[in-house]
C-alpha atoms as a PDB file:
ATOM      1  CA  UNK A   1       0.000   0.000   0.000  1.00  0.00           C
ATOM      2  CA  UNK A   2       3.132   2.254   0.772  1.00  0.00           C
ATOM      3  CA  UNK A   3       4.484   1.392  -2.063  1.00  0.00           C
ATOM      4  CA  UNK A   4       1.209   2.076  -4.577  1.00  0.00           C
ATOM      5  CA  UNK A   5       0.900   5.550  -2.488  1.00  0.00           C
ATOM      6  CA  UNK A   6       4.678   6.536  -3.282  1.00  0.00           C
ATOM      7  CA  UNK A   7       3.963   5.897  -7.063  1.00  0.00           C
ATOM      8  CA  UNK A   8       1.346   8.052  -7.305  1.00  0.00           C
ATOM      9  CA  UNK A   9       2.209  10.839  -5.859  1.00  0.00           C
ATOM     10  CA  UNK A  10       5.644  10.312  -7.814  1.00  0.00           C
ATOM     11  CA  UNK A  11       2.842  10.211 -11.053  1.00  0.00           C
ATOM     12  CA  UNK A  12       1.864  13.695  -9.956  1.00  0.00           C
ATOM     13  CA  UNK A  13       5.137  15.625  -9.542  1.00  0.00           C
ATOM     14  CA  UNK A  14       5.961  14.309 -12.757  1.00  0.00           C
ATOM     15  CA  UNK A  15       2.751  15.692 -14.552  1.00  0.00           C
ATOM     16  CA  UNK A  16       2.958  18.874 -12.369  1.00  0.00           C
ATOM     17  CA  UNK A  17       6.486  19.180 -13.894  1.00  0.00           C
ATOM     18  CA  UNK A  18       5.402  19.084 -17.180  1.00  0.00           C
ATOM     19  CA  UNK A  19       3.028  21.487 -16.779  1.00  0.00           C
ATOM     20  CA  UNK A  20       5.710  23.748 -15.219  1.00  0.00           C
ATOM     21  CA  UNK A  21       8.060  23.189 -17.464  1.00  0.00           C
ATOM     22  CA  UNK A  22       6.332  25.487 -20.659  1.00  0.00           C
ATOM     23  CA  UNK A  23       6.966  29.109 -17.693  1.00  0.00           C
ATOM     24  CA  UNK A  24      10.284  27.690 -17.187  1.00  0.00           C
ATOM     25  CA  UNK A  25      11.252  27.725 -20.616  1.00  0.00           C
ATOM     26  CA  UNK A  26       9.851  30.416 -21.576  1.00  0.00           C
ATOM     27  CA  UNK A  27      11.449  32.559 -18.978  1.00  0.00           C
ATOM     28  CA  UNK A  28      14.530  32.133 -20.702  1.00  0.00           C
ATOM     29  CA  UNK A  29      13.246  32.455 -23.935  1.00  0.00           C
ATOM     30  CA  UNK A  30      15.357  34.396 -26.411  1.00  0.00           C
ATOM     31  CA  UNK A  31      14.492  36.357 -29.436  1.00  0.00           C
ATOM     32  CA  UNK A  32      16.550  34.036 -32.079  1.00  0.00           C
ATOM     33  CA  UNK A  33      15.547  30.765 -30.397  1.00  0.00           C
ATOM     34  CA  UNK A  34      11.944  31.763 -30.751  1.00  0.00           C
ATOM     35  CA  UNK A  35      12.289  33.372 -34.588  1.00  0.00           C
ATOM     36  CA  UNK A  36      13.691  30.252 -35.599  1.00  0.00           C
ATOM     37  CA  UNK A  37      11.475  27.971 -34.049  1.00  0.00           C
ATOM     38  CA  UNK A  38       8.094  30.305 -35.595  1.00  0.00           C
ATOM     39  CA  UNK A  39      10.021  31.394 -39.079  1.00  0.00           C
ATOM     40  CA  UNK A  40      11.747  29.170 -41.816  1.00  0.00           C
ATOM     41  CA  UNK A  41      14.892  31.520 -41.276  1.00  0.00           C
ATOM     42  CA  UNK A  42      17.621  29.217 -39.393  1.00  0.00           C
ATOM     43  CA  UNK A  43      20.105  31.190 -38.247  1.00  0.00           C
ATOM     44  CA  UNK A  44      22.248  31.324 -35.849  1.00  0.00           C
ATOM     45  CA  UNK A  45      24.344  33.684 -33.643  1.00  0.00           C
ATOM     46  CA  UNK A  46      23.566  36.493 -32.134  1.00  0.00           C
ATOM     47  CA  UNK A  47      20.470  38.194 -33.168  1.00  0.00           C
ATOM     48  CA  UNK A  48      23.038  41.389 -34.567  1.00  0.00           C
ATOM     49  CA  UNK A  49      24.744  38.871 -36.326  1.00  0.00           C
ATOM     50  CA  UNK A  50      21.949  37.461 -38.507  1.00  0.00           C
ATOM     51  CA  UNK A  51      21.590  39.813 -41.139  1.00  0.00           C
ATOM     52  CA  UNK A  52      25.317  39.427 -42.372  1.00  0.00           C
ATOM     53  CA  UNK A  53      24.745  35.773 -41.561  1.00  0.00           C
ATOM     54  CA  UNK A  54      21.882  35.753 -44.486  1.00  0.00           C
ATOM     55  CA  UNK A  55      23.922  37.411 -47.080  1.00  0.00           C
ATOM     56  CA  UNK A  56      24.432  34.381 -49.931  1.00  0.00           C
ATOM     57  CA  UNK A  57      21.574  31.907 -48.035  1.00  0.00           C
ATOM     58  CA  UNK A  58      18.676  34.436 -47.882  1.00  0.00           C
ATOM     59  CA  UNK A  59      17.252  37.329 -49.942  1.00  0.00           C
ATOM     60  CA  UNK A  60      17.296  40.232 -48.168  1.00  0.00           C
ATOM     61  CA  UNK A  61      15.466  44.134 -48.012  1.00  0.00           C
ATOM     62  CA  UNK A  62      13.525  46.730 -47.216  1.00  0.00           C
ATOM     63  CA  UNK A  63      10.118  45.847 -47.801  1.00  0.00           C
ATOM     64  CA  UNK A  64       7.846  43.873 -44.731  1.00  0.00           C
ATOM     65  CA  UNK A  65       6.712  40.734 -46.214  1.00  0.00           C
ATOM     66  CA  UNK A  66       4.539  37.612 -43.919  1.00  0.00           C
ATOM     67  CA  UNK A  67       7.436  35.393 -42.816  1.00  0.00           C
ATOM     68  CA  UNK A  68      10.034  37.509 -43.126  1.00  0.00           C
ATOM     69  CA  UNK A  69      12.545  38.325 -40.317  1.00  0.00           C
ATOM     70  CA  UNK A  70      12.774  41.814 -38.984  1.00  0.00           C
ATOM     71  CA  UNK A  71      17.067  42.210 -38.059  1.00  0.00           C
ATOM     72  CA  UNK A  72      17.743  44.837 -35.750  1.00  0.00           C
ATOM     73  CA  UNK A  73      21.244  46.686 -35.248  1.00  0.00           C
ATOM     74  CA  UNK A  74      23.352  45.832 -32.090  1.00  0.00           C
ATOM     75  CA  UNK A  75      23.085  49.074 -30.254  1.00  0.00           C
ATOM     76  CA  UNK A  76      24.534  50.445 -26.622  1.00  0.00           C
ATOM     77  CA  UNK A  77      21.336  49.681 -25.304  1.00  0.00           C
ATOM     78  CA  UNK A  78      20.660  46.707 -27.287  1.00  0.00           C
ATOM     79  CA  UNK A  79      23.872  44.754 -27.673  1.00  0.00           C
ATOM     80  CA  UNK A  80      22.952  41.262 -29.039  1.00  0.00           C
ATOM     81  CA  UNK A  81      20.358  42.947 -31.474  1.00  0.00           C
ATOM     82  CA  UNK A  82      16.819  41.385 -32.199  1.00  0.00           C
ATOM     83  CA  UNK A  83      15.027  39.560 -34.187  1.00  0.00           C
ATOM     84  CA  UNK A  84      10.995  39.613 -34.610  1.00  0.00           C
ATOM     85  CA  UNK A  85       8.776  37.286 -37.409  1.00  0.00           C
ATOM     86  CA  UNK A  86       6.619  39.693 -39.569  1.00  0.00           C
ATOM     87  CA  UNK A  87       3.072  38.638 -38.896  1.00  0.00           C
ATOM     88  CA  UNK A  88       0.856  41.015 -41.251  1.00  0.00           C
ATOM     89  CA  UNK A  89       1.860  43.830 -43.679  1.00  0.00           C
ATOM     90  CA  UNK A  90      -1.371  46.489 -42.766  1.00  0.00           C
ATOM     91  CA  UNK A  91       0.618  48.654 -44.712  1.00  0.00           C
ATOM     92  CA  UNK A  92       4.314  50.164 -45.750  1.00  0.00           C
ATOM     93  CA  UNK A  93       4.977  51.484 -42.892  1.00  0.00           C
ATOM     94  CA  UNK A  94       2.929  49.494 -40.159  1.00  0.00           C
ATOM     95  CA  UNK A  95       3.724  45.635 -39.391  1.00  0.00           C
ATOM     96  CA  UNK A  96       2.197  43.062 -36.983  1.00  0.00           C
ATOM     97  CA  UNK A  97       5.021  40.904 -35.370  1.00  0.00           C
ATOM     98  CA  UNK A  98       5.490  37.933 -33.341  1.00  0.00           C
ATOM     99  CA  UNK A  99       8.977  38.450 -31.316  1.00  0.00           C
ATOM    100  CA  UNK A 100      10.149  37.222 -27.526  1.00  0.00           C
ATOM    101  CA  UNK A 101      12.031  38.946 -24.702  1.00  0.00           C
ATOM    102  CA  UNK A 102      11.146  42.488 -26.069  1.00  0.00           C
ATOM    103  CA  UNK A 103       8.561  43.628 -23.353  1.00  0.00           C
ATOM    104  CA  UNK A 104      10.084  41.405 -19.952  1.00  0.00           C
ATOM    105  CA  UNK A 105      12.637  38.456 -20.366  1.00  0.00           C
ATOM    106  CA  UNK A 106      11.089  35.601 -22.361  1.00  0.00           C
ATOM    107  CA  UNK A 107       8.232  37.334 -22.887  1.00  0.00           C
ATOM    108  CA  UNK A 108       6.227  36.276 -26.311  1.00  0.00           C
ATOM    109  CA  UNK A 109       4.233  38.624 -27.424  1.00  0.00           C
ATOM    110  CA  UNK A 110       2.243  37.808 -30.758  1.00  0.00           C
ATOM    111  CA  UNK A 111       0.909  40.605 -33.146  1.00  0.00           C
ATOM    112  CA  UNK A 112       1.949  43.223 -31.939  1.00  0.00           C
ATOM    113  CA  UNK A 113       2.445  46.578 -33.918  1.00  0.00           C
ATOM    114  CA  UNK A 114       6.190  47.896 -35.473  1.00  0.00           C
ATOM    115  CA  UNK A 115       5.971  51.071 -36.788  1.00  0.00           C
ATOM    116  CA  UNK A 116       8.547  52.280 -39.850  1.00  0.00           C
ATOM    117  CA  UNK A 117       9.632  55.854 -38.342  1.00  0.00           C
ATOM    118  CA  UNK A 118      12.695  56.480 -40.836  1.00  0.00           C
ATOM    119  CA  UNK A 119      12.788  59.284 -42.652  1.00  0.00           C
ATOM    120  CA  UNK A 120      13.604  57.492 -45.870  1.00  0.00           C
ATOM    121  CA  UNK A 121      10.995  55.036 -45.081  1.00  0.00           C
ATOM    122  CA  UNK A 122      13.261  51.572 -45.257  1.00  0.00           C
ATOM    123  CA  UNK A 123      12.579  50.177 -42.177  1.00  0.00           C
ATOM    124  CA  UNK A 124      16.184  51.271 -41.042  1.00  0.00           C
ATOM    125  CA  UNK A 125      14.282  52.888 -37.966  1.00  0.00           C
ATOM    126  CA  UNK A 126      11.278  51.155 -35.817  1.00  0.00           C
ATOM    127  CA  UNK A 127       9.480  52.291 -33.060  1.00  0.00           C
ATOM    128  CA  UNK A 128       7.906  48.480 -31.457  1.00  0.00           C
ATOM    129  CA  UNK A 129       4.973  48.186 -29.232  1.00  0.00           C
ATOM    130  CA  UNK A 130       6.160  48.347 -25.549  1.00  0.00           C
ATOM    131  CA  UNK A 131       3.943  46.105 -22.926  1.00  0.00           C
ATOM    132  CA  UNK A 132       4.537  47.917 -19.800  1.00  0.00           C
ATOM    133  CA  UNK A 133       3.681  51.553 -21.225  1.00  0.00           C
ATOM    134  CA  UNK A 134       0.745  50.023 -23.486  1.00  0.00           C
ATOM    135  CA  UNK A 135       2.116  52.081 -26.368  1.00  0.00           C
ATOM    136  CA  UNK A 136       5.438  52.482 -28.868  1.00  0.00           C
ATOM    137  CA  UNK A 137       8.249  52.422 -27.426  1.00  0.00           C
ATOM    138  CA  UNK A 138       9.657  56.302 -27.032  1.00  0.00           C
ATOM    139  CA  UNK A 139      13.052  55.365 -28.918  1.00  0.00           C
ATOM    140  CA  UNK A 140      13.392  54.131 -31.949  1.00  0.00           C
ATOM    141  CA  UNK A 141      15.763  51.174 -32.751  1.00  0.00           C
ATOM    142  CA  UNK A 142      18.070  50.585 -35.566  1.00  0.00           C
ATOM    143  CA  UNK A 143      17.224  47.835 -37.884  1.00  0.00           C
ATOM    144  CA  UNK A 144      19.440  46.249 -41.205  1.00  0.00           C
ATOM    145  CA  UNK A 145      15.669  45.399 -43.036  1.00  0.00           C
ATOM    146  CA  UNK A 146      14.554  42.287 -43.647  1.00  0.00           C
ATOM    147  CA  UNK A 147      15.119  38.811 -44.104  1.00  0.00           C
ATOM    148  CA  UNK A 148      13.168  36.453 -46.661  1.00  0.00           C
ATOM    149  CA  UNK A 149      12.505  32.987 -46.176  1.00  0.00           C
ATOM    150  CA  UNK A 150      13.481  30.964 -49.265  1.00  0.00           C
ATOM    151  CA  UNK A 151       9.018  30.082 -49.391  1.00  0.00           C
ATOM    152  CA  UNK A 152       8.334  34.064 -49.028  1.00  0.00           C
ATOM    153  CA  UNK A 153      10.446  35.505 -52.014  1.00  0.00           C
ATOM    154  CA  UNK A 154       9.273  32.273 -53.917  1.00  0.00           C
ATOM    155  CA  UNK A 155       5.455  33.667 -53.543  1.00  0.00           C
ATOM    156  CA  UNK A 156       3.564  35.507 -55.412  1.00  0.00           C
ATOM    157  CA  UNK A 157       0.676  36.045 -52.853  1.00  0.00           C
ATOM    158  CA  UNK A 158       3.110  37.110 -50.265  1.00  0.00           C
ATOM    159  CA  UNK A 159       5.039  39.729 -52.330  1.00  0.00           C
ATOM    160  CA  UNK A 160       1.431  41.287 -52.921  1.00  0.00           C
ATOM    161  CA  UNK A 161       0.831  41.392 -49.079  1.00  0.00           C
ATOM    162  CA  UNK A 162       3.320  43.980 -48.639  1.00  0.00           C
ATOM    163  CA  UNK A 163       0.933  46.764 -50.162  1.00  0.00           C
ATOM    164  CA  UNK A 164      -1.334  48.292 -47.692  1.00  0.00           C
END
């Protein structure tokens, strides 16, 4: 009877640690492990290092396309860069992404709006929705452009979803 008692309750720490085991994960969640696990871009490196990383496997630019991967600029305040999965095109300058560890460490946050603030409008400047203020963040960050997945520049419905 000991015995059949110790089983079970060894049954339920093992099911309550796989139900814990999804927060853990994702509490360390990084930007590039999630992009490559939600985009067909697989890269690795730092998340600063990916857009010289696509150059010769990847076509790359400055237009928002569904799939593509938004590479942002190592900066002071950003040193390993970011990387965030382009989730709808609503128009040339507005995108809906899916990106971790922005708002809080590993952090997913799914649709949420990017907003082209360059003055030459190429997506070399982006203003990203900020989950503690509810709004844009107040700086904008530097970003190379984007990065096409090999399906993405291969479409022809997906090059048409980049016009608003």
């Amino acid at each position: 009877m000991l015995h059949m008692h110790k089983t079970i309750i060894a049954a339920c720490i093992v099911l309550l640690s796989l139900f814990a085991l999804p927060s853990a994960a994702n509490a360390r969640l990084q930007c590039v492990t999630y992009a490559r696990q939600v985009s067909e871009v697989q890269l690795s490196g730092n998340a600063r290092d990916w857009w010289g990383h696509a150059e010769g496997r990847y076509d790359r630019g400055q237009t928002p396309k569904v799939g593509a991967v938004l590479a942002f600029a190592g900066t002071r305040s950003m040193p390993y860069g970011h990387v965030a999965v382009v989730n709808k095109v609503v128009d040339s300058r507005h995108i809906l992404i899916n990106h971790a560890n922005w708002s809080r460490p590993g952090m997913v946050e799914r649709g949420v709006m990017a907003v082209d603030v360059s003055a030459a409008g190429d997506w070399s400047e982006v203003r990203v929705w900020y989950a503690p203020t509810r709004s844009l963040g107040l700086r904008p960050s530097t970003a190379k452009g984007f990065i096409y997945p090999r399906t993405v520049t291969a479409s022809a419905d997906n090059a048409g979803s980049t016009k608003g």
